[in-house]
PDB file of C-alpha atoms in Angstrom:
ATOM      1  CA  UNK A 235       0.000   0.000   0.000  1.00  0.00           C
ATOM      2  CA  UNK A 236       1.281   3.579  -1.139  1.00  0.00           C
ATOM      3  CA  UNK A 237       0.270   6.113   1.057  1.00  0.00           C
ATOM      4  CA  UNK A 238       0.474   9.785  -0.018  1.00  0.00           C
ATOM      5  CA  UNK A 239      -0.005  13.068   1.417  1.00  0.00           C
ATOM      6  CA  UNK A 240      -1.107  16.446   0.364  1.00  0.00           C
ATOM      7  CA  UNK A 241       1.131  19.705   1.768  1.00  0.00           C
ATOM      8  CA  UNK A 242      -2.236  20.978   3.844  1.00  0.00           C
ATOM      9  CA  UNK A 243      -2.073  17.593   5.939  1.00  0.00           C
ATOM     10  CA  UNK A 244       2.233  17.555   6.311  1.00  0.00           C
ATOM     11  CA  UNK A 245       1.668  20.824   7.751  1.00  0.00           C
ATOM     12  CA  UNK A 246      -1.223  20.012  10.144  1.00  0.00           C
ATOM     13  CA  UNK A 247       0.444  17.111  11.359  1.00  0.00           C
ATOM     14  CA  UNK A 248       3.877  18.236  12.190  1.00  0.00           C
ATOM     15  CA  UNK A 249       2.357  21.461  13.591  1.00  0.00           C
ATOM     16  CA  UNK A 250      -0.021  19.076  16.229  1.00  0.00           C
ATOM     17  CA  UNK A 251       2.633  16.536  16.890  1.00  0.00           C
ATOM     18  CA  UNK A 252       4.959  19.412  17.915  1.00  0.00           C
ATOM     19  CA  UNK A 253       2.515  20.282  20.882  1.00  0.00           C
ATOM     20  CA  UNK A 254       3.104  17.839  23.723  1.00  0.00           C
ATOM     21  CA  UNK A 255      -0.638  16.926  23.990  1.00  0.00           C
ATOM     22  CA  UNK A 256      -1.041  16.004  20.684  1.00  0.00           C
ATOM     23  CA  UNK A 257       2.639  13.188  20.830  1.00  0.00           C
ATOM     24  CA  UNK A 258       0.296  10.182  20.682  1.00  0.00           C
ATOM     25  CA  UNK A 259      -1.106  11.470  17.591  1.00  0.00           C
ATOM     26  CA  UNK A 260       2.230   9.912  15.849  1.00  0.00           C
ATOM     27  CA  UNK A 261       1.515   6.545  17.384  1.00  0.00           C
ATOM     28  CA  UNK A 262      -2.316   6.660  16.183  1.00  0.00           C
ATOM     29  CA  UNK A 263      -1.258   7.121  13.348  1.00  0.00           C
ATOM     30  CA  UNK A 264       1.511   4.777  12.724  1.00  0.00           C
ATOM     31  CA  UNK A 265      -0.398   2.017  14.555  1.00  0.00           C
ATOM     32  CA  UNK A 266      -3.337   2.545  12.164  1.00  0.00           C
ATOM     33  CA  UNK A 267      -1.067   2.838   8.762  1.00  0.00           C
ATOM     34  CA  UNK A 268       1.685   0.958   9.327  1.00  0.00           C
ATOM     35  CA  UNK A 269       1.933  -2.698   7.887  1.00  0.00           C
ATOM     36  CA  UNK A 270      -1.360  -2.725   6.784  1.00  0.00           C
ATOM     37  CA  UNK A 271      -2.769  -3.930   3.789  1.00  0.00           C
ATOM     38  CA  UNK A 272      -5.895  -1.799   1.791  1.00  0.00           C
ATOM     39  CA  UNK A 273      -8.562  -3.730   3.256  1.00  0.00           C
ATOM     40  CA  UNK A 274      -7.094  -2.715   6.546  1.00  0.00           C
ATOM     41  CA  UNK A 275      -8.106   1.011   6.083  1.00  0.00           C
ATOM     42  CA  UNK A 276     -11.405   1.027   3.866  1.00  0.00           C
ATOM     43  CA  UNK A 277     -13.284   1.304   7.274  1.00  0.00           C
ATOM     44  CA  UNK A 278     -14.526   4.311   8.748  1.00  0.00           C
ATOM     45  CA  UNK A 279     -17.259   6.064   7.728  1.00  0.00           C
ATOM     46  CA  UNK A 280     -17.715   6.851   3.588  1.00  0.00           C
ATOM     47  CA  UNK A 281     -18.654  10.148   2.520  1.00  0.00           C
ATOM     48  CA  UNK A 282     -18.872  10.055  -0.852  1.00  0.00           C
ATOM     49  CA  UNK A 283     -21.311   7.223  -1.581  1.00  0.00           C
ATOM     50  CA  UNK A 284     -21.088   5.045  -4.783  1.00  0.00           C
ATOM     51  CA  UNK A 285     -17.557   6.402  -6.055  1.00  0.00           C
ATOM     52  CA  UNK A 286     -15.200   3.642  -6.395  1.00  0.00           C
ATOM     53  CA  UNK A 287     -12.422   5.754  -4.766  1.00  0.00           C
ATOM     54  CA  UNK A 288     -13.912   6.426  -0.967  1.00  0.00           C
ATOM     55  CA  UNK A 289     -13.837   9.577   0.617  1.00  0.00           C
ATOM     56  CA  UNK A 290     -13.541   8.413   4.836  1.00  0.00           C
ATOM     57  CA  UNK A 291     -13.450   9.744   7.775  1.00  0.00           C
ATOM     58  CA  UNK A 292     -11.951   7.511  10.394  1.00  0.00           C
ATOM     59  CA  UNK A 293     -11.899   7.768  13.912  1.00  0.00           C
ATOM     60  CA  UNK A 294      -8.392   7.013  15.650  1.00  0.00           C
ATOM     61  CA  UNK A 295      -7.350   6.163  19.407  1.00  0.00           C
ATOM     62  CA  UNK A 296     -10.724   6.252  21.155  1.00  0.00           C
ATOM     63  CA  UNK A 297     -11.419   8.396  23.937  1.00  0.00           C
ATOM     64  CA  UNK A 298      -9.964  11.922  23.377  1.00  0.00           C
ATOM     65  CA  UNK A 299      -8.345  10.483  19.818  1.00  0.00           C
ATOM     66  CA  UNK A 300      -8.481  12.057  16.497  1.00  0.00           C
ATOM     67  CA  UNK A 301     -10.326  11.947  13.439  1.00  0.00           C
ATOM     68  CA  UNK A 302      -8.995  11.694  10.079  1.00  0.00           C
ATOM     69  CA  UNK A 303     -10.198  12.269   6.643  1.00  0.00           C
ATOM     70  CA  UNK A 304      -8.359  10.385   3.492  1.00  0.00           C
ATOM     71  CA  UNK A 305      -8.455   9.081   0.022  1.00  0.00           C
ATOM     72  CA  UNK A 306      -7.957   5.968  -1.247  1.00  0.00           C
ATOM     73  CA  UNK A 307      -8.010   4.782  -4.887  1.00  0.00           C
ATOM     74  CA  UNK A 308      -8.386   0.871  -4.478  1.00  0.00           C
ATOM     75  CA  UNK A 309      -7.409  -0.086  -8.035  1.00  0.00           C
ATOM     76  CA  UNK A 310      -3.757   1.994  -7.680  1.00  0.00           C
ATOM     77  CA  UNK A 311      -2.742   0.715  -3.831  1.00  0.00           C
ATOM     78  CA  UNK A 312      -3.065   4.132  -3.109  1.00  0.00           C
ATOM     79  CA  UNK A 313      -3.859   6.114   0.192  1.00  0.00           C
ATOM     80  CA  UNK A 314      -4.040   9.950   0.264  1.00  0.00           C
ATOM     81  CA  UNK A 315      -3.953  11.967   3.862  1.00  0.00           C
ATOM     82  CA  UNK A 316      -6.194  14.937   3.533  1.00  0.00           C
ATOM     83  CA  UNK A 317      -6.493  16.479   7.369  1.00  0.00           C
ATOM     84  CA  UNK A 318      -6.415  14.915  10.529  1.00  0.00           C
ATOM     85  CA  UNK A 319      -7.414  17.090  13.909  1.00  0.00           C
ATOM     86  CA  UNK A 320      -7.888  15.956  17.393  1.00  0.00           C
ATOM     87  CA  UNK A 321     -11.108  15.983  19.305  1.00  0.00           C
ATOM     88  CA  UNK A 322      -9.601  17.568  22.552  1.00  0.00           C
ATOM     89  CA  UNK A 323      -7.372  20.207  24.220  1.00  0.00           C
ATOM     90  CA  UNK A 324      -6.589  23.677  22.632  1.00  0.00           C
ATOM     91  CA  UNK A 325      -6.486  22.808  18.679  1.00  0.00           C
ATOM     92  CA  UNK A 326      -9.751  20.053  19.570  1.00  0.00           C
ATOM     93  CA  UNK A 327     -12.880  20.462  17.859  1.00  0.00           C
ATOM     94  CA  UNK A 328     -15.938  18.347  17.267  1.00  0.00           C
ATOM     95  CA  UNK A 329     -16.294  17.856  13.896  1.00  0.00           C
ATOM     96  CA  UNK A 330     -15.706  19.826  11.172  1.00  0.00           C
ATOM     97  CA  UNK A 331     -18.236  21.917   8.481  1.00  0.00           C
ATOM     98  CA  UNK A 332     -20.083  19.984   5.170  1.00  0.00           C
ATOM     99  CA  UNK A 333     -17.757  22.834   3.707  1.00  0.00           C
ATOM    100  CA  UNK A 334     -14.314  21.844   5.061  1.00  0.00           C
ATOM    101  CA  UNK A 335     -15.070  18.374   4.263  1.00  0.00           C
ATOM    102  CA  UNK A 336     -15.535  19.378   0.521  1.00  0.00           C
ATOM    103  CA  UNK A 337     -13.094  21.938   0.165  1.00  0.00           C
ATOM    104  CA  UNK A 338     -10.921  19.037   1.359  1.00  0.00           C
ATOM    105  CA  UNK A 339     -12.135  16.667  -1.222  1.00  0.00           C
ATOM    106  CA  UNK A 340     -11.506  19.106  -3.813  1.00  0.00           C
ATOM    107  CA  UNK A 341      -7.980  19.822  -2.453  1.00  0.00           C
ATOM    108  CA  UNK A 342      -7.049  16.030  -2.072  1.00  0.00           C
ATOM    109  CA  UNK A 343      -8.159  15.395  -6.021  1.00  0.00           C
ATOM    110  CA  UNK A 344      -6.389  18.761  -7.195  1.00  0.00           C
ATOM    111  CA  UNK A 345      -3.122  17.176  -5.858  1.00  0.00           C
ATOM    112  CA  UNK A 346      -3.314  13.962  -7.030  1.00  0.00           C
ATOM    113  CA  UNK A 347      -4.043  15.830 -10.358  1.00  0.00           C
ATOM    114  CA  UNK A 348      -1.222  18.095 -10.213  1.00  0.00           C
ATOM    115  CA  UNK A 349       1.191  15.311  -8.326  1.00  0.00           C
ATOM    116  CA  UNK A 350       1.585  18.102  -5.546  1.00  0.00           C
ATOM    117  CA  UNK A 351       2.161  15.542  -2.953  1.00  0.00           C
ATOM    118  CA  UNK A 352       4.205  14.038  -0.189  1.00  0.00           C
ATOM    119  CA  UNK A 353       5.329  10.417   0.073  1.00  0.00           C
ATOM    120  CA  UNK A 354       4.443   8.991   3.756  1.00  0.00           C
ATOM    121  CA  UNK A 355       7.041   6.211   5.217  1.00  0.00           C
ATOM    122  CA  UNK A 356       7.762   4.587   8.819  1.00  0.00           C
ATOM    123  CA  UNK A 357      10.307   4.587  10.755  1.00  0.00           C
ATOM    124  CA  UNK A 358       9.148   0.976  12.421  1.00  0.00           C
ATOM    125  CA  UNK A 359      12.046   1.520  15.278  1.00  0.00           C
ATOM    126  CA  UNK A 360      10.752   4.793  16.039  1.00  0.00           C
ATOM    127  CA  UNK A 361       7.597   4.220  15.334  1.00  0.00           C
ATOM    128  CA  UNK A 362       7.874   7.380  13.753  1.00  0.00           C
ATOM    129  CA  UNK A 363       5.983   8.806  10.636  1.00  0.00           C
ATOM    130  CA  UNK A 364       8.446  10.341   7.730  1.00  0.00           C
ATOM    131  CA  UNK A 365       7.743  12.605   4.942  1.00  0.00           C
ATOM    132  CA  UNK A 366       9.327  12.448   1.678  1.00  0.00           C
TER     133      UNK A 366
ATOM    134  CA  UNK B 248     -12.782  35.146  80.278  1.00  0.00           C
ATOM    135  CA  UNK B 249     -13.896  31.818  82.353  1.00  0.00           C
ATOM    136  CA  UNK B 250     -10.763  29.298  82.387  1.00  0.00           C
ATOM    137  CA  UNK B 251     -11.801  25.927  81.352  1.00  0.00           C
ATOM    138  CA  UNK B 252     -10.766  23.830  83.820  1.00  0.00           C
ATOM    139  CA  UNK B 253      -8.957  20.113  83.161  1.00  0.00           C
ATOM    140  CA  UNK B 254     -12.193  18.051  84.628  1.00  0.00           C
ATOM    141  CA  UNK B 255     -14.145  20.046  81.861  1.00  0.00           C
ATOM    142  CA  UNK B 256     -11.665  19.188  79.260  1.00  0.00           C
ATOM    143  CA  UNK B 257     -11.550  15.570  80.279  1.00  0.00           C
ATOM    144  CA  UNK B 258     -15.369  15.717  80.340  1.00  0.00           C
ATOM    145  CA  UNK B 259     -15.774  16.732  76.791  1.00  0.00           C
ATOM    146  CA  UNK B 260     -13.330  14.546  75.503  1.00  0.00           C
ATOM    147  CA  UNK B 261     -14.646  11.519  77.460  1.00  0.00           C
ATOM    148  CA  UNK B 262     -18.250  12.708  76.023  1.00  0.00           C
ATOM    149  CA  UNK B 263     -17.067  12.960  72.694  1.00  0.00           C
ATOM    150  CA  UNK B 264     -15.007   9.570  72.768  1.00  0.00           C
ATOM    151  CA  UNK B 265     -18.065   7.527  73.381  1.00  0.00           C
ATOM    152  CA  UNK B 266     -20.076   9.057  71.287  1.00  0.00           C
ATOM    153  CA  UNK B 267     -17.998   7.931  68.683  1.00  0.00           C
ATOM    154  CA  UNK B 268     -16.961   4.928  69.985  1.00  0.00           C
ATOM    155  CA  UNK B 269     -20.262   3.661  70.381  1.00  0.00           C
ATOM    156  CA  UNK B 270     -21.697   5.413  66.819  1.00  0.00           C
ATOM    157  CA  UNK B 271     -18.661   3.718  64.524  1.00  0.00           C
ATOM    158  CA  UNK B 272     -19.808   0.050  66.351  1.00  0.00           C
ATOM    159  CA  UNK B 273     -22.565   0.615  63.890  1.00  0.00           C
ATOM    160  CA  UNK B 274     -20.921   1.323  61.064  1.00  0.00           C
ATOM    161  CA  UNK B 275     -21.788  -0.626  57.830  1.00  0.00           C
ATOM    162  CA  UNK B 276     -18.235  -0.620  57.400  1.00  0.00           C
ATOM    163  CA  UNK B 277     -17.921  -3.549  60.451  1.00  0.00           C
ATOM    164  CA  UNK B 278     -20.492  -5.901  58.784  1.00  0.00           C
ATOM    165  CA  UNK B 279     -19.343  -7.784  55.878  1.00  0.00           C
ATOM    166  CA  UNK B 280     -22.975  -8.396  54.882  1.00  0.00           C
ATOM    167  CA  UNK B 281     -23.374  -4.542  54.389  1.00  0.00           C
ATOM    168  CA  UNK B 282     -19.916  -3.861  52.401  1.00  0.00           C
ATOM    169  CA  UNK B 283     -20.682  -6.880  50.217  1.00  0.00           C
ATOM    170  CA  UNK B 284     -24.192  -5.463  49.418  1.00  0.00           C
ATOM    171  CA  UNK B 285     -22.834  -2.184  48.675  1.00  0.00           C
ATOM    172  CA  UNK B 286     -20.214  -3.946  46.417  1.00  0.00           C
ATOM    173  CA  UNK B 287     -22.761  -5.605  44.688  1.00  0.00           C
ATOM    174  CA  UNK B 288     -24.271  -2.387  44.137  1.00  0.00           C
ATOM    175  CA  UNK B 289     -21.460  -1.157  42.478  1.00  0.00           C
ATOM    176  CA  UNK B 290     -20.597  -3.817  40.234  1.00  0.00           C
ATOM    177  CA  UNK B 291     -24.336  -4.220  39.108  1.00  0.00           C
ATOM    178  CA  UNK B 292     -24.047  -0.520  38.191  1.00  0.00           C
ATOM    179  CA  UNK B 293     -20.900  -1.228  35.762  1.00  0.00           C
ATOM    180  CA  UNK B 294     -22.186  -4.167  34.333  1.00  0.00           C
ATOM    181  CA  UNK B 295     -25.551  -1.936  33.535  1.00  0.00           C
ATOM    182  CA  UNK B 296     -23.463   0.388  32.600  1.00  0.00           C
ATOM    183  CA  UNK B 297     -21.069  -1.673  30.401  1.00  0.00           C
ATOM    184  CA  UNK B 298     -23.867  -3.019  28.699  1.00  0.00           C
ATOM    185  CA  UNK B 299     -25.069   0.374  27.780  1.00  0.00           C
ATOM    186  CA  UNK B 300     -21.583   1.131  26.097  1.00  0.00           C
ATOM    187  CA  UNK B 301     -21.569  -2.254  24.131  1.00  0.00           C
ATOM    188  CA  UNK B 302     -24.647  -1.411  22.856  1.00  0.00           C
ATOM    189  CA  UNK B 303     -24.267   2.249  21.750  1.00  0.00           C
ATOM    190  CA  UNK B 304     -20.800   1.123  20.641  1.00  0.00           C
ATOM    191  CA  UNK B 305     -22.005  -1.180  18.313  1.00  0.00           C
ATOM    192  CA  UNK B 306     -24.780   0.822  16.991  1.00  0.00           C
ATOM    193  CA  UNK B 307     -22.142   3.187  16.138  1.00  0.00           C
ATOM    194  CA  UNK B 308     -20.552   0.512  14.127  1.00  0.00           C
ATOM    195  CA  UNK B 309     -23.444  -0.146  12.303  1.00  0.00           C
ATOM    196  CA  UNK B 310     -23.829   3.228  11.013  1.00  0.00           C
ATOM    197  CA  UNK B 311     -20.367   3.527   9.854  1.00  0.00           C
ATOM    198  CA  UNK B 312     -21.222  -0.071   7.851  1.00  0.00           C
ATOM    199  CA  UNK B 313     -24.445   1.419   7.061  1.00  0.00           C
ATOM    200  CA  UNK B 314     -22.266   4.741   5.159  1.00  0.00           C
ATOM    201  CA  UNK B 315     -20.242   2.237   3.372  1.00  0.00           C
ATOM    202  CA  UNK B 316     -23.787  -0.453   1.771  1.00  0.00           C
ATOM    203  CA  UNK B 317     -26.543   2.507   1.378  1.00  0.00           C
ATOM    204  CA  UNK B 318     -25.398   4.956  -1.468  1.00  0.00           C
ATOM    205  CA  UNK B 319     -27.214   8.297  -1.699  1.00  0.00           C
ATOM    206  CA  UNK B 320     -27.066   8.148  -5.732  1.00  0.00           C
ATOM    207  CA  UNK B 321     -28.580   4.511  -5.235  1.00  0.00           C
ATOM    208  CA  UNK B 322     -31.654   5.033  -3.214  1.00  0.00           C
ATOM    209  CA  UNK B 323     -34.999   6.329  -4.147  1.00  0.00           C
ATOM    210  CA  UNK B 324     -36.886   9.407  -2.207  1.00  0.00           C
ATOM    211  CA  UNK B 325     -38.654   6.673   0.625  1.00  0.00           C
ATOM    212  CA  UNK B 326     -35.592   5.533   1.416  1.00  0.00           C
ATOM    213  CA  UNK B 327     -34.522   8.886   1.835  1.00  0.00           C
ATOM    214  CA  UNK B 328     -37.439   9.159   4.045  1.00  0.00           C
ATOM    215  CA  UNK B 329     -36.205   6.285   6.476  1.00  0.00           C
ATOM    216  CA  UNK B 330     -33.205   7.553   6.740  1.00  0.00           C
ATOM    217  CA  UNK B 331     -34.369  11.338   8.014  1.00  0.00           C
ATOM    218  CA  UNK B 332     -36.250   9.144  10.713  1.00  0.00           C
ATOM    219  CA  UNK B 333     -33.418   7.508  11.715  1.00  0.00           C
ATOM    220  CA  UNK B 334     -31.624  10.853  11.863  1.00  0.00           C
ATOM    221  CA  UNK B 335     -34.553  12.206  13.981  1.00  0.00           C
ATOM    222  CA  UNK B 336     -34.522   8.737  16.627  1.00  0.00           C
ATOM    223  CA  UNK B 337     -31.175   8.288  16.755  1.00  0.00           C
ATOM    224  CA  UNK B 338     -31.163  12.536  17.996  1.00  0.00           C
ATOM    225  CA  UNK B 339     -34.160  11.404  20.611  1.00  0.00           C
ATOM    226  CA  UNK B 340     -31.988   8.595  21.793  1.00  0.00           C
ATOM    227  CA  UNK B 341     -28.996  10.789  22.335  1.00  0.00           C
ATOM    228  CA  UNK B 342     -30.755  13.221  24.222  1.00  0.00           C
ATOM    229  CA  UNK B 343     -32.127  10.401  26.483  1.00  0.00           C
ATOM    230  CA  UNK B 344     -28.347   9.301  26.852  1.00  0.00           C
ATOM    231  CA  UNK B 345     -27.360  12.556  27.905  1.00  0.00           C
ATOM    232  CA  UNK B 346     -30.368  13.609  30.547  1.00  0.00           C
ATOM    233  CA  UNK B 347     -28.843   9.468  32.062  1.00  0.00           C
ATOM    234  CA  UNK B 348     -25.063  11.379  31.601  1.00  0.00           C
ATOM    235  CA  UNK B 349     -26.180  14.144  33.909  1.00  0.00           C
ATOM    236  CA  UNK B 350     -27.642  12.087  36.540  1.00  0.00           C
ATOM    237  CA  UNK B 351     -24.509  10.516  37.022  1.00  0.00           C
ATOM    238  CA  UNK B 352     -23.002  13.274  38.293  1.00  0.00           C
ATOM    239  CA  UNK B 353     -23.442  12.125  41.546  1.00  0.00           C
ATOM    240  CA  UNK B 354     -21.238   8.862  40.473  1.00  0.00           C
ATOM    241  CA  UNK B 355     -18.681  11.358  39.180  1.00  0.00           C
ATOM    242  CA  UNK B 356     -18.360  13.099  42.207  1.00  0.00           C
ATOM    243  CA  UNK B 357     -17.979   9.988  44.335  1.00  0.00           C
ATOM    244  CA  UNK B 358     -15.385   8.383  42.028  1.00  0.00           C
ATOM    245  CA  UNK B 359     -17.583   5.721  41.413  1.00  0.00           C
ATOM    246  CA  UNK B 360     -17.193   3.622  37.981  1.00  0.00           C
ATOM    247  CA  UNK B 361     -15.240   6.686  36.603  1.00  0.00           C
ATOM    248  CA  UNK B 362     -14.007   4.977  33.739  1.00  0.00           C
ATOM    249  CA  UNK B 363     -16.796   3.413  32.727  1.00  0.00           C
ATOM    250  CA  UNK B 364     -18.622   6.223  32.947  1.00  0.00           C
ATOM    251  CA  UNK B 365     -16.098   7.853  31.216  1.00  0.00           C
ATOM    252  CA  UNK B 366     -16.493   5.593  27.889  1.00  0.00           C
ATOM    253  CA  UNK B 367     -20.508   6.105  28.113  1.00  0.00           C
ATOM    254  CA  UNK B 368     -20.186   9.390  27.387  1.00  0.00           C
ATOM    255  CA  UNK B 369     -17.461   8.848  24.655  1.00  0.00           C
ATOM    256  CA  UNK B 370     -20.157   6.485  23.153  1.00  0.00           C
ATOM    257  CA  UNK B 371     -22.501   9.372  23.293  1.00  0.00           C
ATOM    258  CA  UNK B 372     -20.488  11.665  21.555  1.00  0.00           C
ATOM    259  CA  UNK B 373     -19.578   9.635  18.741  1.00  0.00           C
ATOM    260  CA  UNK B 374     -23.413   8.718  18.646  1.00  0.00           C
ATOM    261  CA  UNK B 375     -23.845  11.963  17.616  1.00  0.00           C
ATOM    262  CA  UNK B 376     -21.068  12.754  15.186  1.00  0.00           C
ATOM    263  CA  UNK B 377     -22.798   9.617  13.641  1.00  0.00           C
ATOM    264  CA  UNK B 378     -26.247  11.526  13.062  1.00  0.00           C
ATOM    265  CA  UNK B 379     -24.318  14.456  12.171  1.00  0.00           C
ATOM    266  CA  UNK B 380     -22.865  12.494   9.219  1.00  0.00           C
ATOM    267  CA  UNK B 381     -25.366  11.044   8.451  1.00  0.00           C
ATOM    268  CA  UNK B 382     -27.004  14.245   7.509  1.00  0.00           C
ATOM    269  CA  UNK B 383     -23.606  15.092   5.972  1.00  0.00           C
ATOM    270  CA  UNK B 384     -23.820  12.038   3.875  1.00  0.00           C
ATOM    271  CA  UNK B 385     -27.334  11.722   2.785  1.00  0.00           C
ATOM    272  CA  UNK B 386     -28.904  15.772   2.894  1.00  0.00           C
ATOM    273  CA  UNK B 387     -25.875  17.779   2.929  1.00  0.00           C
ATOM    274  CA  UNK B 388     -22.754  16.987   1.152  1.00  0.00           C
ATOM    275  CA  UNK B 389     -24.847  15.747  -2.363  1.00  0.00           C
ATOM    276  CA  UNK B 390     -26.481  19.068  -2.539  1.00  0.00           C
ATOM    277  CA  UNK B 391     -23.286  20.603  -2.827  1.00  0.00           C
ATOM    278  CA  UNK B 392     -22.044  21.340  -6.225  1.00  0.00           C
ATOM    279  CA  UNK B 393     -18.137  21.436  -5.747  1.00  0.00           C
ATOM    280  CA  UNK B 394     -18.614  18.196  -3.762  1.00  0.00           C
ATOM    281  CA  UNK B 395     -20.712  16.447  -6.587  1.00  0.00           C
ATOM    282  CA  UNK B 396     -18.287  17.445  -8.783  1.00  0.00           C
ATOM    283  CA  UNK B 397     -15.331  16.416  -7.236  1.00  0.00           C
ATOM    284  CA  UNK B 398     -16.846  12.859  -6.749  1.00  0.00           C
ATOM    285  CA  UNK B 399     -17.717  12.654 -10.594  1.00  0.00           C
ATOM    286  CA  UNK B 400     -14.033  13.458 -11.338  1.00  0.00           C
ATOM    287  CA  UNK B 401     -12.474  11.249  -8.438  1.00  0.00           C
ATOM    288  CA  UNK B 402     -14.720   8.557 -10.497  1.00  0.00           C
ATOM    289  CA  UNK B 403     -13.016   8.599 -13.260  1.00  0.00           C
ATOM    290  CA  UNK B 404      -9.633   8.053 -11.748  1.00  0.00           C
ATOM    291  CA  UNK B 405      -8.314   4.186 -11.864  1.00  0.00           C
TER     292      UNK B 405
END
């Protein structure tokens, strides 16, 4: 499984992993990615209905976890990371608007169109997330 | 200002030594039948309690499933229908969660069955981010034209 990201999630994600509330994040993360195959991560809940290429949001780590919102295109192996935010402390919300979540639809197409991506690896030691 | 003398000291002391004394030889805490009832208590609180979770919890599974078998450019305008009721049942059953929620407060306070009262309300919560996307899913999102159009285009990419 290839899994992508777009610049708008790099920069969310290594903005909440450098607050100290937000270090599991990494772990939810790598735990849910990491050595997992494609049926592993069409779960969740779909948002775009019949398109062959799901649109999910995916809840991660429970109580006070996160929730984030990807791409996957089944017939190319590939994962793309749109957003991810967590549900508590200072940068917590609930949910976010029927807007975001299409602006961030549109976003995550426009940069598999454009190739304006990141490539996501592991560091399994670590269990630390790398960008490309 | 009257001096209190040592016989009044020793007086109140005595009093308030066997008023104790004899008040905490009825504690529940001395009778092993009392503790275990109020144990019992307890425990058939978190297994009522756990059983709530289960159930919400898997309910909330279900409606994730549901997002991922019932396609809003499948289904007719009744099924439509049936799913704005389940919108509108699953909201009654939240708020009937959360009115149970408050009136644990007491628990809370007490430190009883903290944890599991703990995951209840995370249950709660994520019932309703589930009726929120639900009417995300199946009102919201499809009436939006950059979002149709983005899902027509993401279509055609294999």
């Amino acid at each position: 499984m290839n899994i992508f990201c777009t610049p708008r999630f790099r920069k969310e994600y290594l903005s909440l992993i450098s607050n100290k509330t937000y270090r599991r994040m990494q772990e939810c993360l790598f735990d849910y990615l990491f050595n997992k195959t494609l049926s592993d991560v069409l779960s969740g809940t779909k948002l775009n209905g019949s398109c062959p290429n799901p649109y999910i949001k995916k809840r991660l780590c429970g109580r006070g976890g996160y929730r984030l919102y990807y791409l996957v295109i089944p017939d190319k192996n590939n994962v793309f990371l749109l957003f991810i935010h967590p549900k508590t402390g200072s940068a917590g919300f609930d949910n976010i608007s029927d807007e975001t979540k299409s602006l961030l639809y549109k976003e995550g197409l426009d940069c598999i169109e454009t190739n304006n991506l990141s490539t996501v690896s592991f560091d399994a030691a670590k269990n630390n997330i790398l960008f490309d | 200002m009257q001096a209190v003398s040592n016989d009044d000291i020793i007086t109140k002391t005595y009093e308030d030594v066997r008023v104790i004394s004899f008040n905490q030889k009825k504690s529940p805490f001395l009778s092993e039948l009392e503790i275990n009832s109020f144990l019992d208590a307890v425990l058939k609180l978190k297994d009522t309690l756990s059983k709530s979770i289960g159930c919400i919890a898997n309910l909330n599974t279900k409606f994730e499933e549901f997002t991922w078998k019932v396609n809003v450019d499948e289904i007719d305008e009744a099924s439509l229908m049936a799913i704005n009721v389940i919108i509108s049942i699953t909201k009654d059953l939240h708020s009937t969660l959360i009115r149970q929620y408050v009136n644990m407060a007491i628990l809370r306070q007490k430190g009883i069955a903290i944890d599991e009262i703990k995951d209840f309300k995370y249950q709660i919560d994520v019932l309703k981010e589930s009726f929120m996307d639900f009417e995300s899913i199946y009102f919201n999102l499809p009436q939006m034209p950059q979002f149709t159009q983005t899902t027509k285009e993401l279509s055609l990419i294999a």
